CSV table of C-alpha atoms in Angstrom, one decimal:
chain,number,residue,atom,x,y,z
A,26,UNK,CA,13.4,-57.6,-24.6
A,27,UNK,CA,10.2,-57.0,-26.7
A,28,UNK,CA,6.7,-58.5,-26.4
A,29,UNK,CA,6.7,-59.4,-30.1
A,30,UNK,CA,8.3,-62.3,-32.0
A,31,UNK,CA,11.3,-61.3,-34.0
A,32,UNK,CA,14.1,-63.0,-36.0
A,33,UNK,CA,16.9,-64.2,-33.8
A,34,UNK,CA,14.6,-65.1,-30.8
A,35,UNK,CA,14.3,-68.5,-29.2
A,36,UNK,CA,10.7,-69.6,-29.2
A,37,UNK,CA,8.6,-72.3,-27.3
A,38,UNK,CA,6.3,-74.0,-29.8
A,39,UNK,CA,3.4,-75.6,-28.0
A,40,UNK,CA,1.0,-78.0,-29.5
A,41,UNK,CA,-1.5,-79.2,-26.8
A,42,UNK,CA,0.8,-80.5,-24.0
A,43,UNK,CA,3.9,-81.0,-26.2
A,44,UNK,CA,6.5,-78.2,-26.2
A,45,UNK,CA,9.6,-77.6,-28.2
A,46,UNK,CA,12.4,-75.1,-28.1
A,47,UNK,CA,13.3,-73.6,-31.5
A,48,UNK,CA,15.5,-70.7,-32.6
A,49,UNK,CA,13.9,-68.3,-35.2
A,50,UNK,CA,17.2,-67.9,-37.2
A,51,UNK,CA,15.7,-66.3,-40.3
A,52,UNK,CA,12.4,-66.0,-42.2
A,53,UNK,CA,12.9,-69.4,-43.9
A,54,UNK,CA,13.1,-71.2,-40.5
A,55,UNK,CA,10.9,-74.3,-40.2
A,56,UNK,CA,10.1,-76.4,-37.2
A,57,UNK,CA,9.3,-80.2,-37.2
A,58,UNK,CA,6.5,-81.4,-35.0
A,59,UNK,CA,6.3,-85.2,-35.6
A,60,UNK,CA,5.8,-85.6,-39.4
A,61,UNK,CA,4.5,-82.0,-39.8
A,62,UNK,CA,6.8,-79.3,-41.0
A,63,UNK,CA,5.8,-75.7,-40.1
A,64,UNK,CA,7.0,-72.5,-41.6
A,65,UNK,CA,7.6,-69.7,-39.1
A,66,UNK,CA,7.8,-66.8,-41.6
A,67,UNK,CA,4.3,-65.4,-40.8
A,68,UNK,CA,4.9,-65.5,-37.0
A,69,UNK,CA,7.2,-62.4,-37.1
A,70,UNK,CA,5.9,-59.3,-35.3
A,71,UNK,CA,3.0,-61.2,-33.7
A,72,UNK,CA,2.8,-61.0,-29.9
A,73,UNK,CA,4.0,-63.9,-27.8
A,74,UNK,CA,1.3,-66.4,-26.6
A,75,UNK,CA,-0.5,-66.0,-30.0
A,76,UNK,CA,-2.4,-69.1,-31.2
A,77,UNK,CA,-1.9,-69.9,-34.9
A,78,UNK,CA,-3.9,-72.1,-37.2
A,79,UNK,CA,-1.9,-74.5,-39.4
A,80,UNK,CA,-2.8,-74.0,-43.0
A,81,UNK,CA,-1.6,-76.8,-45.3
A,82,UNK,CA,0.4,-76.1,-48.4
A,83,UNK,CA,-0.2,-78.1,-51.5
A,84,UNK,CA,3.1,-80.0,-51.8
A,85,UNK,CA,3.2,-83.7,-52.7
A,86,UNK,CA,4.9,-86.0,-50.3
A,87,UNK,CA,5.3,-83.3,-47.6
A,88,UNK,CA,3.1,-82.2,-44.8
A,89,UNK,CA,4.0,-78.6,-45.0
A,90,UNK,CA,2.1,-75.9,-43.1
A,91,UNK,CA,2.0,-72.1,-42.9
A,92,UNK,CA,0.6,-70.1,-40.0
A,93,UNK,CA,-2.6,-68.0,-39.7
A,94,UNK,CA,-3.0,-66.1,-36.5
A,95,UNK,CA,-6.3,-66.5,-34.6
A,96,UNK,CA,-8.0,-63.3,-33.4
A,97,UNK,CA,-9.4,-65.1,-30.3
A,98,UNK,CA,-8.5,-68.6,-29.0
A,99,UNK,CA,-12.2,-69.3,-28.6
A,100,UNK,CA,-12.2,-70.2,-32.3
A,101,UNK,CA,-10.8,-73.6,-31.3
A,102,UNK,CA,-13.8,-75.9,-31.2
A,103,UNK,CA,-14.7,-78.1,-28.3
A,104,UNK,CA,-15.0,-81.6,-29.7
A,105,UNK,CA,-16.6,-83.0,-26.6
A,106,UNK,CA,-19.6,-80.7,-26.9
A,107,UNK,CA,-19.8,-81.2,-30.7
A,108,UNK,CA,-19.5,-85.0,-31.0
A,109,UNK,CA,-20.6,-86.6,-27.7
A,110,UNK,CA,-24.4,-86.9,-28.0
A,111,UNK,CA,-25.1,-90.3,-26.4
A,112,UNK,CA,-22.9,-92.8,-24.6
A,113,UNK,CA,-23.3,-96.4,-23.2
A,114,UNK,CA,-23.2,-97.6,-19.6
A,115,UNK,CA,-20.2,-99.9,-20.0
A,116,UNK,CA,-17.9,-101.4,-22.6
A,117,UNK,CA,-18.7,-105.1,-22.0
A,118,UNK,CA,-20.2,-105.6,-25.5
A,119,UNK,CA,-17.4,-103.8,-27.5
A,120,UNK,CA,-15.1,-106.2,-29.3
A,121,UNK,CA,-11.9,-105.0,-30.8
A,122,UNK,CA,-12.0,-106.8,-34.1
A,123,UNK,CA,-10.4,-103.9,-36.1
A,124,UNK,CA,-13.7,-103.5,-38.1
A,125,UNK,CA,-15.4,-100.8,-36.1
A,126,UNK,CA,-14.1,-98.1,-38.5
A,127,UNK,CA,-15.9,-98.1,-41.8
A,128,UNK,CA,-13.4,-95.8,-43.6
A,129,UNK,CA,-10.2,-97.3,-45.0
A,130,UNK,CA,-6.7,-95.8,-44.6
A,131,UNK,CA,-6.8,-94.3,-48.2
A,132,UNK,CA,-10.1,-92.6,-47.5
A,133,UNK,CA,-8.9,-91.1,-44.3
A,134,UNK,CA,-5.8,-89.7,-46.0
A,135,UNK,CA,-8.1,-88.2,-48.7
A,136,UNK,CA,-10.3,-86.7,-46.0
A,137,UNK,CA,-7.2,-84.9,-44.5
A,138,UNK,CA,-6.5,-83.3,-47.8
A,139,UNK,CA,-10.1,-82.3,-48.5
A,140,UNK,CA,-11.3,-81.1,-45.1
A,141,UNK,CA,-10.4,-77.6,-43.9
A,142,UNK,CA,-10.1,-78.4,-40.2
A,143,UNK,CA,-9.2,-81.3,-38.0
A,144,UNK,CA,-12.6,-81.2,-36.3
A,145,UNK,CA,-14.2,-82.2,-39.6
A,146,UNK,CA,-11.9,-85.1,-40.0
A,147,UNK,CA,-12.6,-86.3,-36.5
A,148,UNK,CA,-16.3,-85.8,-37.0
A,149,UNK,CA,-16.2,-88.1,-40.1
A,150,UNK,CA,-14.3,-90.7,-38.1
A,151,UNK,CA,-16.9,-90.6,-35.3
A,152,UNK,CA,-19.8,-90.9,-37.8
A,153,UNK,CA,-18.3,-93.9,-39.5
A,154,UNK,CA,-17.4,-95.7,-36.2
A,155,UNK,CA,-19.7,-98.5,-35.3
A,156,UNK,CA,-18.7,-98.6,-31.6
A,157,UNK,CA,-18.4,-94.9,-30.7
A,158,UNK,CA,-22.0,-94.5,-29.5
A,159,UNK,CA,-21.9,-97.6,-27.3
A,160,UNK,CA,-18.7,-96.5,-25.4
A,161,UNK,CA,-18.9,-94.9,-22.0
A,162,UNK,CA,-18.5,-91.1,-21.8
A,163,UNK,CA,-15.0,-91.6,-20.4
A,164,UNK,CA,-14.0,-93.9,-23.3
A,165,UNK,CA,-15.4,-91.4,-25.8
A,166,UNK,CA,-13.4,-88.6,-24.3
A,167,UNK,CA,-10.2,-90.7,-24.5
A,168,UNK,CA,-10.9,-91.6,-28.1
A,169,UNK,CA,-11.4,-87.9,-29.0
A,170,UNK,CA,-8.3,-86.8,-27.2
A,171,UNK,CA,-6.3,-89.5,-29.0
A,172,UNK,CA,-7.6,-88.4,-32.4
A,173,UNK,CA,-7.3,-84.7,-31.6
A,174,UNK,CA,-3.6,-85.2,-30.7
A,175,UNK,CA,-3.1,-86.8,-34.1
A,176,UNK,CA,-5.0,-84.2,-36.2
A,177,UNK,CA,-4.7,-81.1,-34.0
A,178,UNK,CA,-4.1,-78.0,-36.2
A,179,UNK,CA,-3.3,-75.3,-33.7
A,180,UNK,CA,0.0,-74.2,-32.1
A,181,UNK,CA,0.9,-71.5,-29.6
A,182,UNK,CA,4.2,-69.6,-29.6
A,183,UNK,CA,5.3,-68.7,-26.1
A,184,UNK,CA,8.3,-66.8,-24.7
A,185,UNK,CA,10.9,-69.1,-23.0
A,186,UNK,CA,10.8,-69.2,-19.2
A,187,UNK,CA,12.8,-71.2,-16.7
A,188,UNK,CA,9.9,-73.5,-15.9
A,189,UNK,CA,9.3,-74.3,-19.6
A,190,UNK,CA,13.0,-74.8,-20.4
A,191,UNK,CA,13.4,-77.1,-17.4
A,192,UNK,CA,10.4,-79.2,-18.5
A,193,UNK,CA,11.7,-79.5,-22.1
A,194,UNK,CA,15.2,-80.4,-21.1
A,195,UNK,CA,14.0,-83.0,-18.6
A,196,UNK,CA,11.6,-84.6,-21.1
A,197,UNK,CA,14.2,-84.9,-23.8
A,198,UNK,CA,17.0,-86.3,-21.7
A,199,UNK,CA,17.4,-85.8,-17.9
A,200,UNK,CA,21.1,-86.5,-18.2
A,201,UNK,CA,21.7,-83.4,-20.3
A,202,UNK,CA,20.7,-81.3,-17.2
A,203,UNK,CA,22.5,-83.7,-14.8
A,204,UNK,CA,19.1,-84.9,-13.5
A,205,UNK,CA,17.9,-81.5,-12.2
A,206,UNK,CA,14.1,-81.5,-12.2
A,207,UNK,CA,12.1,-78.3,-11.9
A,208,UNK,CA,11.3,-78.9,-8.2
A,209,UNK,CA,14.9,-79.6,-7.4
A,210,UNK,CA,15.9,-76.5,-9.3
A,211,UNK,CA,13.6,-74.4,-7.2
A,212,UNK,CA,15.1,-75.9,-4.0
A,213,UNK,CA,18.6,-75.1,-5.3
A,214,UNK,CA,17.7,-71.4,-5.8
A,215,UNK,CA,15.9,-71.3,-2.4
A,216,UNK,CA,18.7,-72.8,-0.4
A,217,UNK,CA,21.4,-70.7,-2.0
A,218,UNK,CA,19.6,-67.5,-1.2
A,219,UNK,CA,20.2,-65.9,-4.6
A,220,UNK,CA,18.8,-62.3,-4.7
A,221,UNK,CA,19.4,-59.0,-6.3
A,222,UNK,CA,22.4,-58.1,-4.0
A,223,UNK,CA,25.7,-59.9,-3.6
A,224,UNK,CA,28.2,-62.1,-5.5
A,225,UNK,CA,27.3,-65.8,-6.2
A,226,UNK,CA,29.6,-68.7,-7.2
A,227,UNK,CA,28.3,-71.6,-9.3
A,228,UNK,CA,30.1,-74.6,-10.6
A,229,UNK,CA,28.2,-76.9,-13.0
A,230,UNK,CA,29.6,-79.5,-15.5
A,231,UNK,CA,27.0,-79.3,-18.2
A,232,UNK,CA,23.3,-78.3,-17.9
A,233,UNK,CA,22.8,-76.5,-21.2
A,234,UNK,CA,23.1,-73.2,-19.3
A,235,UNK,CA,19.9,-74.0,-17.3
A,236,UNK,CA,21.4,-73.3,-13.8
A,237,UNK,CA,23.2,-70.0,-14.6
A,238,UNK,CA,20.0,-68.9,-16.4
A,239,UNK,CA,17.9,-69.7,-13.3
A,240,UNK,CA,20.3,-67.9,-10.9
A,241,UNK,CA,20.6,-64.9,-13.2
A,242,UNK,CA,16.8,-64.8,-13.4
A,243,UNK,CA,16.7,-64.6,-9.6
A,244,UNK,CA,19.4,-61.9,-9.5
A,245,UNK,CA,17.2,-59.8,-11.9
A,246,UNK,CA,17.9,-56.8,-14.2
A,247,UNK,CA,19.4,-53.5,-13.2
A,248,UNK,CA,20.6,-54.8,-9.9
A,249,UNK,CA,24.0,-55.1,-8.2
A,250,UNK,CA,24.2,-58.9,-8.0
A,251,UNK,CA,27.0,-60.8,-9.9
A,252,UNK,CA,27.4,-64.4,-10.8
A,253,UNK,CA,30.6,-66.3,-11.5
A,254,UNK,CA,29.8,-69.4,-13.5
A,255,UNK,CA,32.6,-72.0,-13.4
A,256,UNK,CA,32.7,-74.9,-15.8
A,257,UNK,CA,35.3,-77.6,-16.7
A,258,UNK,CA,35.4,-77.3,-20.5
A,259,UNK,CA,36.8,-74.8,-23.0
A,260,UNK,CA,33.4,-73.3,-23.8
A,261,UNK,CA,30.5,-72.9,-21.4
A,262,UNK,CA,27.1,-74.3,-22.3
A,263,UNK,CA,24.8,-71.3,-22.7
A,264,UNK,CA,21.7,-72.3,-24.7
A,265,UNK,CA,19.2,-71.6,-21.9
A,266,UNK,CA,21.0,-68.2,-21.2
A,267,UNK,CA,20.6,-67.2,-24.8
A,268,UNK,CA,17.0,-68.5,-24.9
A,269,UNK,CA,16.0,-66.3,-22.0
A,270,UNK,CA,17.3,-63.2,-23.9
A,271,UNK,CA,18.3,-61.2,-20.8
A,272,UNK,CA,19.2,-57.5,-21.2
A,273,UNK,CA,22.9,-56.9,-22.1
A,274,UNK,CA,23.7,-55.4,-18.7
A,275,UNK,CA,22.2,-58.4,-16.9
A,276,UNK,CA,24.2,-60.8,-19.1
A,277,UNK,CA,27.4,-58.9,-18.5
A,278,UNK,CA,27.0,-59.6,-14.8
A,279,UNK,CA,27.3,-63.4,-15.5
A,280,UNK,CA,31.0,-64.2,-16.0
A,281,UNK,CA,31.6,-67.8,-17.4
A,282,UNK,CA,35.1,-69.1,-17.0
A,283,UNK,CA,37.0,-72.4,-16.9
A,284,UNK,CA,37.6,-73.4,-13.2
A,285,UNK,CA,41.2,-74.4,-13.7
A,286,UNK,CA,42.1,-71.4,-15.7
A,287,UNK,CA,40.6,-68.8,-13.3
A,288,UNK,CA,42.1,-70.5,-10.2
A,289,UNK,CA,45.6,-70.5,-11.8
A,290,UNK,CA,45.1,-66.8,-12.8
A,291,UNK,CA,44.0,-65.9,-9.3
A,292,UNK,CA,46.9,-67.5,-7.4
A,293,UNK,CA,49.5,-66.3,-9.9
A,294,UNK,CA,48.3,-62.7,-9.4
A,295,UNK,CA,48.4,-63.1,-5.7
A,296,UNK,CA,52.0,-64.5,-5.8
A,297,UNK,CA,53.0,-61.7,-8.1
A,298,UNK,CA,51.6,-59.1,-5.7
A,299,UNK,CA,53.5,-60.7,-2.8
A,300,UNK,CA,56.8,-60.6,-4.7
A,301,UNK,CA,56.2,-56.9,-5.6
A,302,UNK,CA,55.6,-56.1,-1.9
A,303,UNK,CA,58.9,-57.8,-0.9
A,304,UNK,CA,60.9,-56.0,-3.5
A,305,UNK,CA,59.5,-52.5,-2.7
A,306,UNK,CA,61.8,-51.7,0.3
A,307,UNK,CA,65.1,-52.3,-1.7
A,308,UNK,CA,64.2,-49.7,-4.3
A,309,UNK,CA,65.4,-46.5,-2.5
A,310,UNK,CA,68.9,-48.0,-1.8
A,311,UNK,CA,69.5,-48.6,-5.5
A,312,UNK,CA,68.6,-45.0,-6.6
A,313,UNK,CA,72.1,-43.6,-6.2
A,314,UNK,CA,73.7,-46.3,-8.4
A,315,UNK,CA,70.9,-45.8,-11.0
A,316,UNK,CA,71.7,-42.1,-11.3
A,317,UNK,CA,75.4,-42.7,-11.8
A,318,UNK,CA,75.1,-45.5,-14.3
A,319,UNK,CA,73.4,-43.5,-17.1
A,320,UNK,CA,76.1,-40.8,-17.0
A,321,UNK,CA,78.9,-43.3,-17.3
A,322,UNK,CA,77.1,-45.1,-20.1
A,323,UNK,CA,76.6,-41.9,-22.0
A,324,UNK,CA,80.3,-40.9,-21.8
A,325,UNK,CA,81.4,-44.3,-22.9
A,326,UNK,CA,79.0,-44.3,-25.8
A,327,UNK,CA,80.2,-40.9,-27.0
A,328,UNK,CA,84.0,-41.8,-26.9
A,329,UNK,CA,83.3,-45.1,-28.6
A,330,UNK,CA,81.3,-43.3,-31.3
A,331,UNK,CA,84.0,-40.8,-32.0
A,332,UNK,CA,86.6,-43.6,-32.3
A,333,UNK,CA,84.3,-45.4,-34.7
A,334,UNK,CA,83.9,-42.4,-36.9
A,335,UNK,CA,87.6,-41.8,-37.1
A,336,UNK,CA,88.3,-45.5,-38.0
A,337,UNK,CA,85.5,-46.2,-40.4
A,338,UNK,CA,82.4,-44.2,-41.5
A,339,UNK,CA,80.5,-47.3,-42.6
A,340,UNK,CA,80.5,-48.8,-39.1
A,341,UNK,CA,78.5,-45.7,-38.0
A,342,UNK,CA,75.9,-46.2,-40.7
A,343,UNK,CA,75.5,-49.8,-39.8
A,344,UNK,CA,75.2,-48.9,-36.2
A,345,UNK,CA,72.5,-46.3,-36.9
A,346,UNK,CA,70.6,-48.7,-39.1
A,347,UNK,CA,70.5,-51.3,-36.3
A,348,UNK,CA,69.6,-48.7,-33.7
A,349,UNK,CA,67.0,-46.9,-35.7
A,350,UNK,CA,65.5,-49.9,-37.6
A,351,UNK,CA,65.4,-53.0,-35.6
A,352,UNK,CA,65.7,-51.6,-32.1
A,353,UNK,CA,62.7,-49.3,-32.6
A,354,UNK,CA,60.6,-51.9,-34.4
A,355,UNK,CA,61.1,-54.7,-31.9
A,356,UNK,CA,59.2,-53.0,-29.0
A,357,UNK,CA,56.3,-52.1,-31.3
A,358,UNK,CA,56.1,-55.7,-32.5
A,359,UNK,CA,56.2,-57.0,-28.9
A,360,UNK,CA,53.5,-54.6,-27.9
A,361,UNK,CA,51.2,-55.8,-30.7
A,362,UNK,CA,51.9,-59.4,-29.9
A,363,UNK,CA,50.9,-58.8,-26.2
A,364,UNK,CA,47.7,-57.0,-27.3
A,365,UNK,CA,46.8,-59.9,-29.6
A,366,UNK,CA,47.5,-62.5,-27.0
A,367,UNK,CA,45.0,-60.9,-24.5
A,368,UNK,CA,41.9,-62.8,-25.7
A,369,UNK,CA,38.3,-62.8,-24.4
A,370,UNK,CA,38.9,-65.6,-22.0
A,371,UNK,CA,41.8,-63.8,-20.4
A,372,UNK,CA,39.6,-60.7,-19.9
A,373,UNK,CA,36.9,-62.9,-18.4
A,374,UNK,CA,39.5,-64.5,-16.0
A,375,UNK,CA,40.5,-61.0,-14.8
A,376,UNK,CA,36.9,-60.1,-14.2
A,377,UNK,CA,36.2,-63.3,-12.3
A,378,UNK,CA,39.4,-63.0,-10.3
A,379,UNK,CA,38.4,-59.4,-9.2
A,380,UNK,CA,35.0,-60.7,-8.0
A,381,UNK,CA,36.8,-63.7,-6.2
A,382,UNK,CA,38.9,-61.2,-4.2
A,383,UNK,CA,35.6,-59.7,-2.9
A,384,UNK,CA,34.4,-63.2,-1.9
A,385,UNK,CA,31.0,-64.7,-2.5
A,386,UNK,CA,27.7,-64.9,-0.7
A,387,UNK,CA,26.8,-68.5,-1.6
A,388,UNK,CA,28.3,-71.5,-3.4
A,389,UNK,CA,26.4,-73.9,-5.6
A,390,UNK,CA,27.9,-77.1,-7.0
A,391,UNK,CA,26.2,-79.3,-9.6
A,392,UNK,CA,28.8,-81.7,-10.9
A,393,UNK,CA,29.2,-85.1,-12.6
A,394,UNK,CA,32.5,-85.5,-10.7
A,395,UNK,CA,32.9,-86.1,-7.0
A,396,UNK,CA,32.1,-82.7,-5.5
A,397,UNK,CA,34.4,-82.7,-2.5
A,398,UNK,CA,37.6,-81.8,-4.2
A,399,UNK,CA,35.8,-78.9,-6.0
A,400,UNK,CA,34.3,-77.8,-2.7
A,401,UNK,CA,37.7,-77.7,-1.0
A,402,UNK,CA,39.1,-75.5,-3.9
A,403,UNK,CA,36.2,-73.1,-3.8
A,404,UNK,CA,35.3,-72.9,-0.1
A,405,UNK,CA,38.0,-70.3,0.7
A,406,UNK,CA,36.2,-67.8,-1.6
A,407,UNK,CA,33.0,-67.9,0.4
A,408,UNK,CA,32.2,-65.5,3.2
A,409,UNK,CA,31.4,-66.8,6.7
A,410,UNK,CA,27.8,-67.7,7.5
A,411,UNK,CA,26.9,-68.2,3.9
A,412,UNK,CA,25.0,-71.1,2.3
A,413,UNK,CA,26.7,-74.0,0.5
A,414,UNK,CA,24.5,-76.2,-1.8
A,415,UNK,CA,25.7,-79.4,-3.5
A,416,UNK,CA,23.6,-81.5,-5.9
A,417,UNK,CA,24.2,-85.1,-6.9
A,418,UNK,CA,22.0,-87.9,-8.3
A,419,UNK,CA,23.9,-90.3,-6.0
A,420,UNK,CA,23.2,-90.3,-2.3
A,421,UNK,CA,26.4,-92.1,-1.4
A,422,UNK,CA,28.6,-89.4,-2.9
A,423,UNK,CA,26.9,-86.7,-0.8
A,424,UNK,CA,27.2,-88.9,2.3
A,425,UNK,CA,31.0,-89.1,1.8
A,426,UNK,CA,31.2,-85.4,1.5
A,427,UNK,CA,29.0,-85.0,4.6
A,428,UNK,CA,31.4,-87.1,6.7
A,429,UNK,CA,34.5,-85.2,5.4
A,430,UNK,CA,32.9,-81.8,6.0
A,431,UNK,CA,31.9,-82.8,9.5
A,432,UNK,CA,35.5,-83.9,10.2
A,433,UNK,CA,37.0,-80.6,8.9
A,434,UNK,CA,34.4,-78.5,10.7
A,435,UNK,CA,34.4,-75.9,7.9
A,436,UNK,CA,30.6,-76.1,7.3
A,437,UNK,CA,27.9,-76.4,9.9
A,438,UNK,CA,24.2,-77.3,9.9
A,439,UNK,CA,24.8,-80.0,7.3
A,440,UNK,CA,21.7,-81.7,5.8
A,441,UNK,CA,21.1,-84.2,3.1
A,442,UNK,CA,17.6,-83.9,1.6
A,443,UNK,CA,15.6,-85.3,-1.3
A,444,UNK,CA,12.4,-84.2,-2.9
A,445,UNK,CA,9.5,-86.7,-3.2
A,446,UNK,CA,7.2,-85.2,-5.8
A,447,UNK,CA,4.2,-86.9,-7.5
A,448,UNK,CA,2.1,-85.4,-10.3
A,449,UNK,CA,-1.6,-85.9,-10.2
A,450,UNK,CA,-4.3,-86.1,-12.9
A,451,UNK,CA,-7.2,-83.9,-11.8
A,452,UNK,CA,-10.4,-84.8,-13.6
A,453,UNK,CA,-14.0,-85.4,-12.5
A,454,UNK,CA,-14.4,-88.8,-10.8
A,455,UNK,CA,-10.9,-89.9,-11.9
A,456,UNK,CA,-8.3,-88.0,-9.9
A,457,UNK,CA,-5.1,-90.2,-9.4
A,458,UNK,CA,-1.3,-90.0,-9.6
A,459,UNK,CA,0.2,-90.1,-13.1
A,460,UNK,CA,0.9,-93.6,-14.3
A,461,UNK,CA,4.4,-92.8,-15.5
A,462,UNK,CA,6.6,-90.4,-13.5
A,463,UNK,CA,10.2,-90.0,-12.4
A,464,UNK,CA,11.1,-91.7,-9.1
A,465,UNK,CA,13.8,-89.3,-7.9
A,466,UNK,CA,15.5,-86.1,-9.1
A,467,UNK,CA,18.6,-86.4,-7.0
A,468,UNK,CA,19.8,-85.2,-3.5
A,469,UNK,CA,20.9,-82.0,-2.0
A,470,UNK,CA,23.6,-81.4,0.6
A,471,UNK,CA,23.2,-78.0,2.3
A,472,UNK,CA,25.1,-76.2,5.0
A,473,UNK,CA,26.5,-72.8,6.2
A,474,UNK,CA,30.2,-71.8,6.2
A,475,UNK,CA,32.1,-71.1,9.4
A,476,UNK,CA,34.5,-68.2,9.7
A,477,UNK,CA,38.2,-68.9,10.3
């Protein structure tokens, strides 16, 4: 992990409060921010958190920009100090008749092409506005923020973090992360007790890799912690894991496997081991017969061979061809076939099964399905007195699981909790909760396992 932007990295493109995740595939990669198309070629080898100025390229019909790194972020002008010189007491005399702006749409588009910076465009709009000077200071600030958002010409490229990724995924579509908000994610990590030591078991049915990335982040690099990531599909979702760009040794300690495949592998191995143990006592009794059988077979083969040579020489040649040709080639072909059949997912199943034999220090379930059947299948792999955390957006599902777990008495100290979080706007003389916010980010069922 380097401190400089390089090809192949995932980047967070930030323009004011808007953020977007983008992979820097090659030097010709472009990112779309609204109607603006930005080339990322010149961002290579710059440090993360560098602020770039968008330089327009002269191409008709396209709003294409290249990047120019700023030496200091203070080069971004403060429009409030530049443009707000006088303001009115109230807005009672302002009439919205769509005639307060003297510039036409064509003139504004021409200004955008001629002016070198967005502050010049906004300055011209303020100069030609008939009602700007009579607005209150609060209304003027809102007007400038609205215009700055439209004409802002600076972006910042940041390194992906768990908090930024959670905000981006939640804003785009909460269902793609199963409704896990950043405050709920922090509660999941806290209740599960993930740290640098121990084995941890996670089942999630599609969060773009956000949950395994968050848990692996808590485990840390160059530690002894391991994570088994179970999923219901053929291929695990790992975009957030790739975006975080963890070291190779840290990524190797996260084993992603299909839940049905690894459970089948684990129980088949255990049954095979039991069968081998049962057969071991019968081996010494059969040794005497085994020593006699090869001698008898050899004498019979030698007499049969001599008779065959006396009767017909061709039969010997045919016998040698079959023995030397096909009989020797068949084992080699079978061995190659076995090696080819052992694919990556089988190796991952073996690695996950070996960790499952050691048992886990916590269990986290975030599923679209009803979690109780998954819990029953995975609970035997958790050590006693270890935390169990289940997330769902539906309270009734967790209530059913709560009652069933109480009846079985396999988990104690059961609690169903929900976070109630509100975001506030903190500004002088106008601090209040945000007008639009999410009402709930789901519920958590937590408890601790009981030893048999």
